[in-house]
Coordinates of C-alpha atoms and ligand atoms in Angstrom, one line a residue:
M1 CA 33.3 113.7 4.3
K2 CA 35.7 116.0 5.9
R3 CA 35.0 119.7 6.4
E4 CA 36.0 122.1 3.5
V5 CA 38.9 124.4 4.1
T6 CA 39.4 127.7 2.3
L7 CA 43.0 128.4 1.3
T8 CA 44.2 131.8 0.1
V9 CA 46.7 131.7 -2.8
K10 CA 49.5 134.3 -2.7
G11 CA 49.2 137.0 -5.3
K12 CA 52.0 135.9 -7.5
F13 CA 50.7 132.4 -7.7
V14 CA 47.1 133.2 -8.5
N15 CA 47.6 133.0 -12.3
K16 CA 49.5 129.8 -12.0
Y17 CA 46.5 128.0 -10.5
K18 CA 44.0 129.8 -12.7
S19 CA 45.9 128.5 -15.7
G20 CA 45.7 124.9 -14.5
Y21 CA 48.7 124.1 -12.4
P22 CA 47.5 121.0 -10.4
L23 CA 49.9 120.7 -7.4
L24 CA 49.6 122.5 -4.1
F25 CA 52.8 123.6 -2.6
K26 CA 53.5 125.4 0.6
D27 CA 55.0 128.7 -0.8
A28 CA 51.9 129.4 -2.9
I29 CA 49.4 129.3 0.0
M30 CA 49.0 132.0 2.7
N31 CA 47.3 129.8 5.3
L32 CA 48.3 126.2 4.6
N33 CA 48.4 125.3 8.3
D34 CA 44.6 125.5 8.5
A35 CA 44.4 122.4 6.4
T36 CA 46.1 119.9 8.6
E37 CA 43.7 117.0 8.0
E38 CA 44.5 114.6 5.2
G39 CA 41.5 114.2 2.9
S40 CA 40.1 117.7 3.6
L41 CA 38.4 119.3 0.6
L42 CA 40.1 122.6 -0.3
R43 CA 38.7 125.7 -1.8
L44 CA 41.4 127.9 -3.3
V45 CA 40.6 131.6 -3.4
D46 CA 42.6 134.7 -4.3
G47 CA 43.2 137.7 -2.0
K48 CA 39.8 139.1 -2.7
N49 CA 38.1 135.8 -1.8
Q50 CA 37.3 135.0 -5.4
F51 CA 37.1 131.3 -6.2
I52 CA 40.0 129.8 -8.2
A53 CA 39.8 126.0 -7.8
K54 CA 39.0 123.1 -5.5
G55 CA 41.1 120.2 -4.5
Y56 CA 42.1 118.0 -1.6
F57 CA 44.8 118.0 1.1
G58 CA 47.3 115.2 1.0
K59 CA 51.0 115.2 1.7
Q60 CA 53.0 113.6 -1.0
N61 CA 56.8 114.2 -1.3
K62 CA 57.1 118.0 -1.3
G63 CA 53.4 118.6 -2.3
Y64 CA 50.4 119.2 -0.1
G65 CA 47.6 118.1 -2.3
W66 CA 46.1 118.4 -5.8
I67 CA 43.5 120.5 -7.6
L68 CA 40.5 118.5 -8.6
S69 CA 38.2 121.0 -10.3
K70 CA 38.1 124.6 -11.5
N71 CA 34.3 124.5 -11.5
E72 CA 32.9 126.0 -8.3
N73 CA 29.6 124.2 -8.7
E74 CA 31.1 120.7 -9.3
P75 CA 30.8 118.6 -6.1
I76 CA 33.5 116.2 -5.4
D77 CA 31.3 113.1 -5.1
Q78 CA 30.7 109.7 -6.5
K79 CA 29.7 111.2 -9.9
F80 CA 32.8 113.3 -10.0
F81 CA 35.1 110.2 -9.7
L82 CA 32.9 108.2 -12.0
N83 CA 33.3 110.9 -14.7
K84 CA 37.1 111.1 -14.3
L85 CA 37.5 107.3 -14.4
R86 CA 35.2 107.0 -17.4
E87 CA 37.2 109.6 -19.3
A88 CA 40.5 107.9 -18.4
I89 CA 39.3 104.4 -19.4
N90 CA 38.0 105.8 -22.8
F91 CA 41.3 107.4 -23.4
R92 CA 43.0 103.9 -23.2
S93 CA 40.5 102.2 -25.5
S94 CA 43.2 101.2 -28.0
F95 CA 45.1 99.4 -25.2
Y96 CA 42.0 97.6 -24.0
N97 CA 41.5 96.4 -27.6
S98 CA 45.1 95.5 -28.3
P99 CA 45.7 91.9 -29.2
D100 CA 49.3 91.8 -28.0
T101 CA 49.5 94.1 -25.0
N102 CA 47.4 93.6 -21.9
A103 CA 49.4 95.6 -19.3
F104 CA 49.0 99.4 -19.2
R105 CA 48.2 102.4 -17.1
V106 CA 44.5 103.4 -16.8
V107 CA 44.8 106.4 -14.5
N108 CA 47.9 108.5 -14.4
G109 CA 47.5 110.9 -11.5
E110 CA 47.2 114.5 -12.3
G111 CA 47.5 113.7 -16.0
D112 CA 43.9 112.3 -15.7
G113 CA 42.8 115.0 -13.2
L114 CA 43.4 112.8 -10.1
G115 CA 46.7 113.7 -8.6
G116 CA 48.0 111.2 -6.0
L117 CA 46.4 108.2 -7.6
T118 CA 47.4 105.7 -10.3
I119 CA 45.6 102.6 -11.6
D120 CA 47.3 100.0 -13.7
Y121 CA 45.7 97.2 -15.7
F122 CA 47.3 93.7 -15.8
D123 CA 45.2 91.3 -17.9
G124 CA 41.9 91.7 -16.0
Y125 CA 43.6 92.7 -12.7
Y126 CA 43.5 96.3 -11.6
L127 CA 46.2 97.7 -9.3
I128 CA 45.5 101.0 -7.5
N129 CA 48.4 103.0 -6.0
W130 CA 47.5 105.5 -3.3
Y131 CA 50.2 108.1 -3.0
S132 CA 48.9 110.0 0.1
K133 CA 46.6 109.5 3.0
G134 CA 44.6 112.3 1.6
I135 CA 43.6 110.5 -1.6
Y136 CA 43.1 107.3 0.4
H137 CA 40.2 109.0 2.2
F138 CA 38.3 109.0 -1.1
R139 CA 38.9 105.2 -1.6
E140 CA 35.3 104.2 -1.3
L141 CA 34.2 106.6 -4.0
I142 CA 37.0 105.7 -6.3
I143 CA 36.8 101.9 -5.9
N144 CA 33.0 102.1 -6.4
A145 CA 33.5 104.1 -9.5
L146 CA 36.0 101.6 -10.9
K147 CA 33.7 98.6 -10.0
E148 CA 30.8 100.3 -11.8
L149 CA 32.8 101.0 -15.0
V150 CA 34.8 97.8 -15.6
S151 CA 34.7 94.1 -15.3
F152 CA 37.7 92.6 -13.5
K153 CA 39.2 89.5 -12.1
A154 CA 40.4 91.4 -9.0
I155 CA 41.3 94.8 -7.7
Y156 CA 44.5 95.2 -5.7
Q157 CA 46.0 98.3 -4.0
K158 CA 49.3 99.6 -2.7
K159 CA 49.3 102.3 0.0
R160 CA 52.4 104.1 -1.1
F161 CA 52.2 106.6 1.7
D162 CA 52.5 103.9 4.3
V163 CA 56.2 104.0 5.2
S164 CA 55.8 101.3 7.8
G165 CA 55.8 98.8 4.9
K166 CA 52.5 97.3 6.0
Y167 CA 51.2 97.5 2.4
I168 CA 53.4 94.6 1.5
E169 CA 50.9 92.3 3.3
E170 CA 48.0 90.4 1.8
D171 CA 45.5 93.2 2.5
D172 CA 46.7 94.5 -0.9
F173 CA 43.6 92.7 -2.0
V174 CA 40.5 94.8 -2.4
A175 CA 37.8 93.0 -4.4
G176 CA 37.1 90.2 -6.9
E177 CA 38.8 86.9 -6.6
R178 CA 42.3 86.6 -5.2
G179 CA 44.8 85.9 -7.9
T180 CA 47.5 83.2 -7.9
F181 CA 50.8 85.0 -8.5
P182 CA 52.6 85.3 -10.7
I183 CA 50.1 86.1 -13.4
T184 CA 51.4 86.3 -16.9
V185 CA 50.8 89.5 -18.8
K186 CA 51.7 90.4 -22.4
E187 CA 53.5 93.4 -23.8
N188 CA 53.9 93.6 -27.5
G189 CA 53.7 89.8 -27.6
V190 CA 56.3 89.3 -24.8
N191 CA 55.4 87.6 -21.5
F192 CA 56.0 89.1 -18.1
A193 CA 55.5 87.5 -14.7
V194 CA 53.6 90.0 -12.5
Y195 CA 53.2 89.7 -8.7
L196 CA 50.5 92.0 -7.2
N197 CA 51.1 90.7 -3.7
E198 CA 54.8 91.5 -3.1
G199 CA 55.1 95.2 -2.5
A200 CA 55.3 98.2 -4.7
M201 CA 57.4 96.7 -7.5
V202 CA 55.3 94.2 -9.3
G203 CA 57.8 92.9 -11.8
V204 CA 57.6 95.3 -14.7
F205 CA 57.8 99.1 -15.2
L206 CA 55.1 99.8 -17.8
D207 CA 56.5 103.2 -18.7
Q208 CA 59.4 101.7 -20.6
R209 CA 57.2 99.8 -23.1
E210 CA 58.2 101.8 -26.2
V211 CA 61.8 101.7 -25.3
R212 CA 61.8 97.9 -24.9
K213 CA 60.0 97.4 -28.2
R214 CA 62.5 99.7 -30.0
I215 CA 65.5 97.8 -28.6
R216 CA 64.0 94.5 -29.7
D217 CA 62.9 95.7 -33.2
V218 CA 65.8 97.9 -34.2
Y219 CA 68.9 97.7 -32.0
A220 CA 69.5 94.3 -30.5
K221 CA 70.2 92.0 -33.5
G222 CA 73.7 90.5 -33.4
K223 CA 74.7 92.6 -30.4
N224 CA 76.4 91.9 -27.1
V225 CA 74.1 93.6 -24.6
L226 CA 74.8 94.9 -21.1
N227 CA 71.7 95.7 -19.0
T228 CA 72.6 97.5 -15.8
F229 CA 70.1 98.0 -12.9
S230 CA 68.3 95.2 -14.6
Y231 CA 65.6 94.4 -12.0
T232 CA 63.7 91.5 -13.6
G233 CA 65.6 91.7 -16.8
A234 CA 62.8 93.1 -18.9
F235 CA 65.2 94.9 -21.3
S236 CA 67.4 91.8 -21.5
V237 CA 64.4 89.6 -22.5
F238 CA 63.4 92.1 -25.3
A239 CA 67.0 92.3 -26.5
A240 CA 67.4 88.5 -26.6
L241 CA 64.1 88.2 -28.5
G242 CA 65.4 90.8 -30.9
G243 CA 68.4 88.6 -31.7
A244 CA 71.1 89.8 -29.3
I245 CA 74.0 87.3 -29.3
K246 CA 74.2 87.6 -25.5
T247 CA 72.7 89.6 -22.7
T248 CA 74.3 90.4 -19.4
S249 CA 72.0 91.6 -16.6
V250 CA 73.4 93.3 -13.5
D251 CA 71.4 94.1 -10.4
L252 CA 72.3 94.4 -6.7
A253 CA 69.1 92.8 -5.4
N254 CA 69.2 89.0 -4.7
R255 CA 65.7 88.6 -6.0
S256 CA 66.8 89.8 -9.5
L257 CA 68.5 86.4 -10.3
N258 CA 65.4 84.2 -10.0
K259 CA 63.1 86.9 -11.4
T260 CA 65.2 87.3 -14.5
I261 CA 65.4 83.6 -15.0
E262 CA 61.7 83.5 -14.7
Q263 CA 61.2 86.2 -17.4
F264 CA 63.5 84.4 -19.8
R265 CA 61.8 81.0 -19.4
L266 CA 58.3 82.6 -19.8
N267 CA 59.4 83.6 -23.2
G268 CA 60.9 80.3 -24.3
L269 CA 64.5 81.5 -23.8
N270 CA 67.2 79.5 -22.0
E271 CA 68.9 81.5 -19.3
D272 CA 72.1 79.4 -19.6
S273 CA 73.2 81.4 -22.7
Q274 CA 72.7 84.6 -20.8
A275 CA 74.6 86.1 -17.9
I276 CA 72.6 87.2 -14.8
I277 CA 74.9 88.8 -12.2
V278 CA 73.9 89.9 -8.7
E279 CA 76.3 92.7 -8.0
D280 CA 76.7 96.4 -7.4
V281 CA 76.9 98.0 -10.9
F282 CA 79.8 100.1 -9.8
N283 CA 81.8 97.0 -8.9
Y284 CA 80.8 95.4 -12.1
F285 CA 82.2 98.3 -14.2
K286 CA 85.5 97.9 -12.4
Y287 CA 85.5 94.2 -13.2
A288 CA 84.6 94.8 -16.8
V289 CA 87.4 97.3 -17.3
K290 CA 89.9 94.9 -15.6
K291 CA 88.8 92.0 -17.8
Q292 CA 88.6 94.3 -20.9
L293 CA 85.0 93.4 -21.5
T294 CA 83.2 95.6 -24.0
F295 CA 79.6 95.8 -25.2
D296 CA 77.8 96.9 -28.3
L297 CA 74.6 98.0 -26.5
V298 CA 74.5 99.2 -22.9
I299 CA 71.2 100.0 -21.1
L300 CA 71.5 102.3 -18.2
D301 CA 68.3 102.7 -16.1
P302 CA 69.2 103.5 -12.5
P303 CA 66.8 104.5 -9.8
S304 CA 66.7 108.2 -9.0
F305 CA 68.1 107.4 -5.6
A306 CA 69.8 104.3 -4.2
R307 CA 71.7 103.4 -1.2
S308 CA 74.1 100.5 -1.2
K309 CA 76.6 99.3 1.4
K310 CA 79.3 101.5 0.0
M311 CA 77.6 104.6 -1.4
V312 CA 74.5 106.7 -2.0
F313 CA 73.6 107.2 -5.6
S314 CA 71.7 110.2 -6.8
A315 CA 70.8 110.5 -10.4
E316 CA 71.1 114.3 -10.3
K317 CA 74.6 114.2 -8.8
D318 CA 76.0 111.0 -10.2
Y319 CA 74.5 110.3 -13.6
K320 CA 77.4 111.9 -15.5
N321 CA 80.0 109.7 -13.7
L322 CA 77.9 106.6 -14.3
L323 CA 77.8 107.4 -18.0
K324 CA 81.6 107.8 -18.1
E325 CA 82.0 104.3 -16.7
V326 CA 79.6 103.1 -19.4
I327 CA 81.4 105.0 -22.2
S328 CA 84.6 103.2 -21.2
I329 CA 83.2 99.8 -21.8
T330 CA 81.1 100.5 -24.9
E331 CA 82.5 99.6 -28.4
D332 CA 83.0 102.3 -31.0
D333 CA 79.8 102.7 -33.0
G334 CA 78.0 101.0 -30.0
M335 CA 74.8 102.3 -28.5
I336 CA 74.1 103.5 -25.0
V337 CA 70.5 103.7 -23.9
A338 CA 70.6 106.3 -21.1
S339 CA 67.4 106.4 -19.1
T340 CA 66.2 108.3 -16.0
N341 CA 62.9 108.6 -14.1
C342 CA 64.2 111.4 -12.0
S343 CA 61.7 114.3 -12.0
S344 CA 64.0 116.9 -10.4
F345 CA 65.7 117.6 -13.8
N346 CA 64.4 117.9 -17.3
M347 CA 65.6 116.6 -20.7
T348 CA 67.8 119.6 -21.4
K349 CA 69.7 119.1 -18.1
F350 CA 69.9 115.3 -18.8
K351 CA 71.5 116.0 -22.2
S352 CA 74.0 118.3 -20.5
F353 CA 75.1 115.4 -18.3
I354 CA 75.5 113.3 -21.4
D355 CA 77.5 116.0 -23.1
Q356 CA 79.8 116.5 -20.1
A357 CA 80.3 112.7 -19.7
F358 CA 81.5 112.4 -23.3
K359 CA 83.6 115.6 -23.2
E360 CA 85.4 114.4 -20.0
S361 CA 85.9 111.0 -21.7
N362 CA 87.3 112.8 -24.8
R363 CA 84.9 111.0 -27.0
N364 CA 82.4 112.1 -29.6
Y365 CA 78.8 111.0 -29.7
Q366 CA 75.5 111.3 -31.6
L367 CA 72.1 111.5 -30.1
V368 CA 70.1 109.1 -32.2
E369 CA 66.6 109.2 -30.7
E370 CA 64.7 110.0 -27.6
F371 CA 61.7 108.7 -25.7
S372 CA 59.5 110.0 -22.9
L373 CA 56.3 108.5 -21.4
P374 CA 54.0 106.4 -23.6
K375 CA 50.4 107.5 -24.3
D376 CA 48.8 105.7 -21.4
F377 CA 51.0 107.6 -19.0
K378 CA 49.0 110.7 -19.8
T379 CA 50.5 114.0 -18.8
I380 CA 49.2 117.6 -19.0
K381 CA 51.2 120.6 -20.4
E382 CA 50.5 122.6 -17.2
F383 CA 52.6 120.1 -15.2
P384 CA 55.7 119.3 -17.2
E385 CA 57.3 117.7 -14.1
G386 CA 54.8 114.9 -14.6
R387 CA 56.7 113.8 -17.7
Y388 CA 59.4 112.4 -15.6
L389 CA 60.8 109.7 -18.0
K390 CA 63.7 110.6 -20.2
V391 CA 65.4 108.1 -22.4
V392 CA 68.1 108.9 -25.0
F393 CA 69.7 106.5 -27.5
I394 CA 73.3 107.6 -27.8
K395 CA 75.8 106.4 -30.4
K396 CA 79.5 106.4 -29.3
L397 CA 81.5 107.5 -32.3
P398 CA 84.9 106.2 -33.1
Ligands
SAH1 N1 65.8 98.9 -15.5 C1 64.8 98.1 -14.8 C2 64.2 98.9 -13.6 C3 65.3 99.3 -12.6 S1 64.7 99.5 -11.0 C4 63.6 97.7 -15.7 O1 63.5 98.3 -16.8 O2 62.8 96.9 -15.3 C5 66.1 99.8 -10.2 C6 67.0 98.6 -9.9 O3 68.2 99.0 -9.5 C7 66.5 97.8 -8.7 O4 66.2 96.5 -9.2 C8 67.6 97.8 -7.7 O5 67.9 96.5 -7.1 C9 68.8 98.1 -8.6 N2 69.9 98.8 -8.0 C10 70.0 99.9 -7.2 N3 71.2 100.2 -6.9 C11 72.0 99.4 -7.5 C12 73.4 99.2 -7.7 N4 74.3 100.0 -7.0 N5 73.9 98.2 -8.4 C13 73.1 97.4 -9.1 N6 71.7 97.5 -9.0 C14 71.2 98.5 -8.2

């Protein structure tokens, strides 16, 4: 175990940490440079050397680590992680018992008191994501805790801090028996092919579960659907199963074609009656306008940042313009499902982008419903940034 480092919190941030804010950031700490070692245990004190909380040092985006406990006498040891994981697993008991869903999040970082770490469940396979070298220092304790609490086919891991890309290799495997990929998992009765051995993106983003279900159950029937930034076509599959007349999936990545065909076939759907297009979404919009194509339901779920040959897309800067393109090819009374996972702006700001886009298009709209993270993506009120997902169903009025 690394040495413990004492950090002094600046006066104006003391209350923030006392009331449960979990993320360490540079401005809040007087002597952050003392804690240069990833994985160091931290003791946060105020100006009078009074204990506030303990945590660990680990660089992750703009953060420097996470609070683990506000109890001075609680050691950060095997028992600590065992308790945290047990609590997290118990919180997901309804998912473990679900007959039609076997893919869900078991540990959601700071939402479960373990910032920097997520664990997902895929039909008996566990996937651990380590988001900093700091949390990776605790791997033995965490993996042991997991092994003690659950039975599993295998445990895999992704070192998300490893920018060299090494984590794409086979050593993603941790324990159990190596899987043969893809494995097929189920979400609300729908099949997904999942690859735990191919890098960070495993085939499905579990946080959109409720949105997919809603599209299938309520919005897809009889509709001509456009799914942009479609990845493996998860929204398209749900729309087709919900009775969409046709789906069109558009994604820039070459892999998306075969992966989308795979998802359709896994659900007994023939891809020939669907369109799967490998292209830059921005080019596709131009094409659609030129050909006067319009859609009844458009799904818009871009990454927070993306770099293509021609441009750099940033959700914060460009979402409004993206929406304007979508508005121009959506039928009157049609529905736009606008989604973003960008944590640098909140729902209020997101709605202001939507409002501006419609105003500048001289069109009226109605906000029909909204979604954020599902229950298994547990968040805490002290860290609203953790509730990154924002999805709004918008009706374009005539
Ligand atoms: N909506 C998807 C997830 C999107 S992930 C789902 O629910 O599963 C983001 C996707 O956007 C990636 O597959 C990436 O290849 C794609 N992408 C990024 N920039 C793009 C662009 N300019 N045009 C089309 N696709 C793009």
